[in-house]
Coordinates of C-alpha atoms in Angstrom, one line a residue:
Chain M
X6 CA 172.2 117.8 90.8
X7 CA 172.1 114.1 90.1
X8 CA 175.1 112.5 92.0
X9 CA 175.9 108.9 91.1
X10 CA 174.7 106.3 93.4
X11 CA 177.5 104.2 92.6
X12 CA 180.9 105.2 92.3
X13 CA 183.7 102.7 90.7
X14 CA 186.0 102.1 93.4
X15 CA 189.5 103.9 92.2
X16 CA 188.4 105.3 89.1
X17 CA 188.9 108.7 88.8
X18 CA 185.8 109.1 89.7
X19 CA 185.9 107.7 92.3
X20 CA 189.6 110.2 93.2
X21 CA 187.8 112.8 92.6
X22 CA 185.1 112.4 95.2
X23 CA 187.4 111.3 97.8
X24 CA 189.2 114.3 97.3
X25 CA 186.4 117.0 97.3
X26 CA 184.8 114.9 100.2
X27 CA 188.4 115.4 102.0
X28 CA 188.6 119.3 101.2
X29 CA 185.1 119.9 102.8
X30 CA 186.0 117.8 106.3
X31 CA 189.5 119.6 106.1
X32 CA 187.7 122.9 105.5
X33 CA 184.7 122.6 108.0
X34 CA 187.2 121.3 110.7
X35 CA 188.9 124.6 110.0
X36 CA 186.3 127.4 109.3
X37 CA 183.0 128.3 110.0
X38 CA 180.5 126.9 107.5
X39 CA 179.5 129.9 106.0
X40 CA 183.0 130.7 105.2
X41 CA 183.0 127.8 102.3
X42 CA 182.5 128.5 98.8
X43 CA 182.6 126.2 96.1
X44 CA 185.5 128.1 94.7
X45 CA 187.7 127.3 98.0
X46 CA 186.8 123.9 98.5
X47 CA 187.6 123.4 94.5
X48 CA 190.9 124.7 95.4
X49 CA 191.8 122.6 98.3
X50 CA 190.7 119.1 96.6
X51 CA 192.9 120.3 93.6
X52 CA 190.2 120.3 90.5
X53 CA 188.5 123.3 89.0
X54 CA 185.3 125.0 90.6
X55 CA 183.2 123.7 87.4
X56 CA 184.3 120.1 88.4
X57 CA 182.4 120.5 91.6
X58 CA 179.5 122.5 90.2
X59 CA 179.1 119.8 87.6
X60 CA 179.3 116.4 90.0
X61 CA 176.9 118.5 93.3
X62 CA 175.3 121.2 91.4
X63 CA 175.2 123.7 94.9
X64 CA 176.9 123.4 98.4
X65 CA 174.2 121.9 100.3
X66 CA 174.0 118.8 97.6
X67 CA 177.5 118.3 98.2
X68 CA 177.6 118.7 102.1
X69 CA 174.4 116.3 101.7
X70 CA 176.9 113.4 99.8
X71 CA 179.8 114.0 102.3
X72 CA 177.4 113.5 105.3
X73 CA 175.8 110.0 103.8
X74 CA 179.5 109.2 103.4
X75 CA 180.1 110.1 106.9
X76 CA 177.2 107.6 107.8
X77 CA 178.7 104.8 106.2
X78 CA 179.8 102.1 109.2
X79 CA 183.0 101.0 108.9
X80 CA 182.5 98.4 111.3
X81 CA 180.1 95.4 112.0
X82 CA 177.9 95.5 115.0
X83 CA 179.9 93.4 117.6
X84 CA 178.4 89.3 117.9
X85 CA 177.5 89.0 121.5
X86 CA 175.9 85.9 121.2
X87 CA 172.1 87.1 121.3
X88 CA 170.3 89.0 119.0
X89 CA 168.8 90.9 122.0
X90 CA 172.6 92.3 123.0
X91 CA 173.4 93.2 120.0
X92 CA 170.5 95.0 118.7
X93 CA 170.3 96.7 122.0
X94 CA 174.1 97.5 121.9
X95 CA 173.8 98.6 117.9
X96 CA 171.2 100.7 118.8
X97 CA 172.1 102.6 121.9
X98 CA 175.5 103.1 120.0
X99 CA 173.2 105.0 116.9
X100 CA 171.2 106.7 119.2
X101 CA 174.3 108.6 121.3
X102 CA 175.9 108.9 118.0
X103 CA 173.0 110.3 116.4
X104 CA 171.4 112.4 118.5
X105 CA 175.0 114.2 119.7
X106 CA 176.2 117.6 118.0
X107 CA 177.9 116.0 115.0
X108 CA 175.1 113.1 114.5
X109 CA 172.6 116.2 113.8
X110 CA 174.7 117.7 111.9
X111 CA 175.0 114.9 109.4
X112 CA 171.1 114.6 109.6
X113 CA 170.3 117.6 108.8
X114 CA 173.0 117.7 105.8
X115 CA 171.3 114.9 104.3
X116 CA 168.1 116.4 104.5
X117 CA 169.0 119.8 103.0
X118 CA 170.3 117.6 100.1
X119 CA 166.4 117.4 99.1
X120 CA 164.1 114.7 99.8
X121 CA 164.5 114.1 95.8
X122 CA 167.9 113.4 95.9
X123 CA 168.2 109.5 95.8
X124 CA 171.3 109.5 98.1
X125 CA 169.4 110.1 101.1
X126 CA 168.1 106.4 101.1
X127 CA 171.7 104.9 101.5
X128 CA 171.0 106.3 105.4
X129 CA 168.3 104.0 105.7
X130 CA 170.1 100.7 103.5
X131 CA 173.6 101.1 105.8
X132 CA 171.0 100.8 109.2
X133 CA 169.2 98.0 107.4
X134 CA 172.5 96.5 106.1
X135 CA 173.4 96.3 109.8
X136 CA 170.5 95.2 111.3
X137 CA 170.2 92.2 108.8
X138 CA 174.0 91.4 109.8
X139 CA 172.3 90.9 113.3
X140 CA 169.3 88.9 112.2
X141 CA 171.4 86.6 110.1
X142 CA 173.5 85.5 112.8
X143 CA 170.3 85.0 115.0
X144 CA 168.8 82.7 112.8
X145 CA 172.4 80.7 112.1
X146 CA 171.4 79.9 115.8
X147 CA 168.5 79.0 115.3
X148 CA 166.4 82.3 116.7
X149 CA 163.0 83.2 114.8
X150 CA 163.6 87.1 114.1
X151 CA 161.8 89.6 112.7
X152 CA 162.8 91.1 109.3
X153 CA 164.9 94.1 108.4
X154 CA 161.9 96.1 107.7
X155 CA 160.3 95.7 111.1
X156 CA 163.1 96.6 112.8
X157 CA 164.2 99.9 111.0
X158 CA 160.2 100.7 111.7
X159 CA 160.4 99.8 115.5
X160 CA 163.7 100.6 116.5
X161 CA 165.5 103.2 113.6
X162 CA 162.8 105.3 112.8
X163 CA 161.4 106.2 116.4
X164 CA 165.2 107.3 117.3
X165 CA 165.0 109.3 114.3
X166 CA 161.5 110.8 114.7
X167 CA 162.7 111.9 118.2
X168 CA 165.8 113.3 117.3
X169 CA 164.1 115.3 114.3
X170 CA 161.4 116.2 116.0
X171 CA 161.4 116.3 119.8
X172 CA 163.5 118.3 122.3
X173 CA 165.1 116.9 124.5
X174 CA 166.9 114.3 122.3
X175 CA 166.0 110.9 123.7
X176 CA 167.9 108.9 126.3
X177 CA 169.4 105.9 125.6
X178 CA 167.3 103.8 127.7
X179 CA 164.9 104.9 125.3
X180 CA 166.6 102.7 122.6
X181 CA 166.7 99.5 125.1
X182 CA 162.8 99.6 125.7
X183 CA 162.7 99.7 121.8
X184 CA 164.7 96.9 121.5
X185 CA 163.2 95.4 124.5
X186 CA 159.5 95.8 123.2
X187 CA 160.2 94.5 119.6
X188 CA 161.4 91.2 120.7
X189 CA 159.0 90.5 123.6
X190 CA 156.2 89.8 120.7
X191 CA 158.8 88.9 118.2
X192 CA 157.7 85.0 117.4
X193 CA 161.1 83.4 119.4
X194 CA 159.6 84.7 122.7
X195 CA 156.0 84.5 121.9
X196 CA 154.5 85.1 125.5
X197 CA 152.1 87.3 127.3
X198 CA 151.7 90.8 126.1
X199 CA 154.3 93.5 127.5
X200 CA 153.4 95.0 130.6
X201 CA 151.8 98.8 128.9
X202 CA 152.3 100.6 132.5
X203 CA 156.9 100.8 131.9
X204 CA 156.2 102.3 128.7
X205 CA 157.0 106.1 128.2
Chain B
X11 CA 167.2 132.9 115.1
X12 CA 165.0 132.6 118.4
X13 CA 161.2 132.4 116.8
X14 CA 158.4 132.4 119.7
X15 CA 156.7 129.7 120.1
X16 CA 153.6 131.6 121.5
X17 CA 152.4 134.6 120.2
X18 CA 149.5 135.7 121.8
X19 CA 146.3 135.4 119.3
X20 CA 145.3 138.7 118.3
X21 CA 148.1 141.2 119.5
X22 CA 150.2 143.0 117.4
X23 CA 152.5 140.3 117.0
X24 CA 150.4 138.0 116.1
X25 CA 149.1 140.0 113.5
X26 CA 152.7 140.7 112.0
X27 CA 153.0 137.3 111.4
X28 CA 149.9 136.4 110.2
X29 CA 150.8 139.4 107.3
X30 CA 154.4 137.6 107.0
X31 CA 153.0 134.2 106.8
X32 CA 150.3 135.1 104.1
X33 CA 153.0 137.3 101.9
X34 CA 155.4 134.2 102.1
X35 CA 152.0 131.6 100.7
X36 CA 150.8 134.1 98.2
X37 CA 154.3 134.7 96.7
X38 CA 155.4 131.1 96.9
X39 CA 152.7 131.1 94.7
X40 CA 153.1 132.7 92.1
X41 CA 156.9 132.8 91.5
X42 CA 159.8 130.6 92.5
X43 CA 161.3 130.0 95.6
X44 CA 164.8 131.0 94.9
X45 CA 163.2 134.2 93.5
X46 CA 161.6 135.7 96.9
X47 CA 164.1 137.9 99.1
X48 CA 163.0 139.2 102.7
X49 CA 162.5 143.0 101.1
X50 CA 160.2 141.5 98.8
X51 CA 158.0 139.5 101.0
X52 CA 158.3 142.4 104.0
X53 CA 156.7 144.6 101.2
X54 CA 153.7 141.9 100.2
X55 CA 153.5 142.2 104.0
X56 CA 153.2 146.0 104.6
X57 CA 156.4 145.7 106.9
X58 CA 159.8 146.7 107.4
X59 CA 162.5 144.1 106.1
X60 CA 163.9 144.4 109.3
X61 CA 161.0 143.5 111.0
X62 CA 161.1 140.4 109.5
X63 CA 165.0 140.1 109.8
X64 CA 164.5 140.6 113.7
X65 CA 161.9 137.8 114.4
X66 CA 162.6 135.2 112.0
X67 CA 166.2 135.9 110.9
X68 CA 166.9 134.3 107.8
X69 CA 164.8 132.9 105.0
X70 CA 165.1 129.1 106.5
X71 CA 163.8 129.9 109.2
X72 CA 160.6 132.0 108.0
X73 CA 159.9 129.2 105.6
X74 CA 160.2 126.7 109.0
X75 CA 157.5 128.5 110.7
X76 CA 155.6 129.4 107.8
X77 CA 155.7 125.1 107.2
X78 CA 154.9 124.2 110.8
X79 CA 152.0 126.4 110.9
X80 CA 150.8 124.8 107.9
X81 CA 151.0 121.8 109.6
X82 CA 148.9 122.2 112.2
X83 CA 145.5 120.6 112.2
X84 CA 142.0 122.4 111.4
X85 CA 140.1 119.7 112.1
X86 CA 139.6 116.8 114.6
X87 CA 139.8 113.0 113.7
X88 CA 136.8 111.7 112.9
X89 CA 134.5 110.1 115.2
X90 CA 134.1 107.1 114.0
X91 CA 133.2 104.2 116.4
X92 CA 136.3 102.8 117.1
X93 CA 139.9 103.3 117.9
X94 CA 141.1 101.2 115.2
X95 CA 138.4 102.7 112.5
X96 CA 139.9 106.5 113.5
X97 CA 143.2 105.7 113.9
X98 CA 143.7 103.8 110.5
X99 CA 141.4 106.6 109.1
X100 CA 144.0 109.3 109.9
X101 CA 147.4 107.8 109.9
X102 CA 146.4 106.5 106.1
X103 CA 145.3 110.7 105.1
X104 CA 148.9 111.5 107.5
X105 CA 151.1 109.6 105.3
X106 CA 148.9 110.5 101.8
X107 CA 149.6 114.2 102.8
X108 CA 153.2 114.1 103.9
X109 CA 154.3 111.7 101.1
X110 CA 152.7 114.4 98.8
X111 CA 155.1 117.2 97.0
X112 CA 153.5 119.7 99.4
X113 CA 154.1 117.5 102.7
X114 CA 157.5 116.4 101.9
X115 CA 158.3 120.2 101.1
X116 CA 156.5 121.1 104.3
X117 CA 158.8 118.7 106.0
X118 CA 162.1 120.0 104.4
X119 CA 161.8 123.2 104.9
X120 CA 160.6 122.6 108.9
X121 CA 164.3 120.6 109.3
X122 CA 165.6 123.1 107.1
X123 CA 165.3 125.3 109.9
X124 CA 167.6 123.4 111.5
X125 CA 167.7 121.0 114.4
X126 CA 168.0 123.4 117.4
X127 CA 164.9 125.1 116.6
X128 CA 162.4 124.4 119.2
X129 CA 159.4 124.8 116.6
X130 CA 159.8 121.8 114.6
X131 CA 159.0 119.9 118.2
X132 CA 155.6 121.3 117.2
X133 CA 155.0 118.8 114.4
X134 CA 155.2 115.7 117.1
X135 CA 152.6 118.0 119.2
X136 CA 150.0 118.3 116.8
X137 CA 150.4 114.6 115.8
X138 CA 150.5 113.5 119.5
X139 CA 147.6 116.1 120.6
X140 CA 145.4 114.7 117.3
X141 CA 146.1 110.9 118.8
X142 CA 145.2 111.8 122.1
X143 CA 141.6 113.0 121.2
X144 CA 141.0 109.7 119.5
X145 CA 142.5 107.5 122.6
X146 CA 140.6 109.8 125.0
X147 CA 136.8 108.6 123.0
X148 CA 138.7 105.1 123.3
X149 CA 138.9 105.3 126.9
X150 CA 135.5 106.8 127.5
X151 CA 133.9 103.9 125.2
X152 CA 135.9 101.5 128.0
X153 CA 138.6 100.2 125.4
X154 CA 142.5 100.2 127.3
X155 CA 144.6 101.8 124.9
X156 CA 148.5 102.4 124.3
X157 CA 150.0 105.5 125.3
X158 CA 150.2 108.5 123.2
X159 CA 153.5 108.5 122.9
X160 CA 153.8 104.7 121.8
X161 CA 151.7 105.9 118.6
X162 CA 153.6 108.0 117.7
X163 CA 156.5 105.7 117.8
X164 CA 154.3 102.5 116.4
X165 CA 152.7 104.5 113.7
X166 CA 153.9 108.3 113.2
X167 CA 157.7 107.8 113.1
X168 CA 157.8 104.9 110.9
X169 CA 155.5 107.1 108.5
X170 CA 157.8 109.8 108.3
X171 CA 161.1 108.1 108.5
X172 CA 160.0 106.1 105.4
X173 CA 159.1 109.7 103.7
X174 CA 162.7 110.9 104.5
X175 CA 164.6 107.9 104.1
X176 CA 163.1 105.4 101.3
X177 CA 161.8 105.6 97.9
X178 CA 159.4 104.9 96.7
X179 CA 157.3 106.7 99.0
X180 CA 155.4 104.6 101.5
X181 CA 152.0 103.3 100.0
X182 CA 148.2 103.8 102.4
X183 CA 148.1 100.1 102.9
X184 CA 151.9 100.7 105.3
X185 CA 150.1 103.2 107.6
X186 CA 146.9 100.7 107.7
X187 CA 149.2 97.8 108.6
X188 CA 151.3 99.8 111.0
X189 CA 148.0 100.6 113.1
X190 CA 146.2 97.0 112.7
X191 CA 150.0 95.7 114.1
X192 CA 150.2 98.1 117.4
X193 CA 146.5 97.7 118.2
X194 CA 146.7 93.4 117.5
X195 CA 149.3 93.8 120.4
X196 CA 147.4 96.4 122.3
X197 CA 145.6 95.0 126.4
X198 CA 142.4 95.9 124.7
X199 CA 143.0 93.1 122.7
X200 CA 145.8 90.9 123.7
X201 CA 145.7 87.5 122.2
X202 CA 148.1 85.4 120.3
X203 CA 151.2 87.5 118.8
X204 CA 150.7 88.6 115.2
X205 CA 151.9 85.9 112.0
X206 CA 155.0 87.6 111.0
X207 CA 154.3 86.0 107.6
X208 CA 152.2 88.9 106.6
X209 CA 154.2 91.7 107.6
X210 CA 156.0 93.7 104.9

């Protein structure tokens, strides 16, 4: 019930996860969710039942650790020469991806980890992670930008919010008037205040 | 699996619920969670277990709409002279109950039953209907005022997204500076763009 936040790369530890975290993709591409036990995902990933009992506690702590995983870019957002493209790009790319069957998925799994369980945060550090990738190259060139912080608020978390808590999942012209409304008062285009009547 | 959404106030079926809904609050507390079942809370209610099987389907889900009713409102915001005065007054009580143990469990068990339930749109309704009476006494003291739906992206979804995805919890003063930051930028009173230096 109190997974490690850090995980020594190729320890056996660090095996271990990587091969419970396999048997569960392998499985759920397979079965029907419900189908899983503990017992059956122990078997596949080759260690005993109290292994997994031990490092999750129950299934939906584990499912909650392979989805964070899941959310883990393994890319950089693309340099397009302005820090206007590539937020707008970044974000477009985590709305569709978030708000589509699989992306909701992975949400909810985090969630039903508990909003106790420490691991849930690393959703939030891997946007912010990428986002400060963006704002770092805007400065090298010279941009003012806003910080990390006032981008997850005015971009991330309103894509979130809708996604969690609106139907129909947001379009993703909804993520370019974010983008395009945090950086119209952001200090590098200081200028009149945005026109209210385009807004949703 | 598909709970109404409106239930006619007073019919039979409203009263069913209201039976289910107080059995589920008066057991939840006094034992624990994982020790209610549907027979024992259809009993509490003076039901049939398959009465409540029928309309709510699993235990998720009953706790979802027993947590979304919770949420909703039994008071207006407070009158209080001003947009910025109300609006600061309830987002700083909206993030102080949400961030609580209660709200964050209300919040877990809403998304706990699961993202394709239209109920948990709800939430965003009683947020966005609360706003709206405060902007509507904005209007009629002549103020111009952002949208409804640009407070809840502004100041709502940053609240919550912090509850779900940070610790520590957010603090008051982050709902306070989340309002004072839309409204600096708001026609009512468009001037200079805000110092960034004093953002979080």
């Amino acid at each position: 019930m109190s997974p490690q936040i850090g995980v020594r790369p190729g320890g056996r530890s660090a095996r271990v996860q990587q091969a419970v975290h396999d048997a569960v993709r392998e499985l759920l591409a397979e079965r029907e969710r419900d189908e899983l036990t503990v017992p059956l995902i122990a078997a596949r990933a080759g260690v005993t039942p109290s292994t997994v009992y031990r490092r999750w506690g129950q299934l939906p702590d584990l499912y909650a650790d392979v989805a964070v995983e899941r959310l883990r870019p393994d890319t950089s957002p693309a340099d397009l020469g302005s820090l206007e493209a590539e937020l707008d790009t970044w974000a477009v790319q985590y709305l569709e991806e978030m708000a589509s069957g699989p992306g909701r998925r992975m949400i909810a799994d985090v969630l039903a980890g508990g909003l106790d369980n420490p691991r849930r945060c690393l959703c939030s550090t891997y946007s912010g992670d990428q986002i400060q990738v963006m704002l770092d190259r805007a400065v090298a060139r010279g941009d003012d930008v806003p910080d990390r912080d006032t981008v997850l608020d005015r971009v991330v978390a309103p894509i979130v919010y809708r996604i969690l808590f609106t139907d129909p999942a947001p379009e993703p012209g909804y993520a370019t008037r974010l983008v395009a409304d945090l950086l119209a008062v952001s200090p590098a285009k200081a200028g009149p205040p945005p026109e209210r009547a385009d807004r949703r």
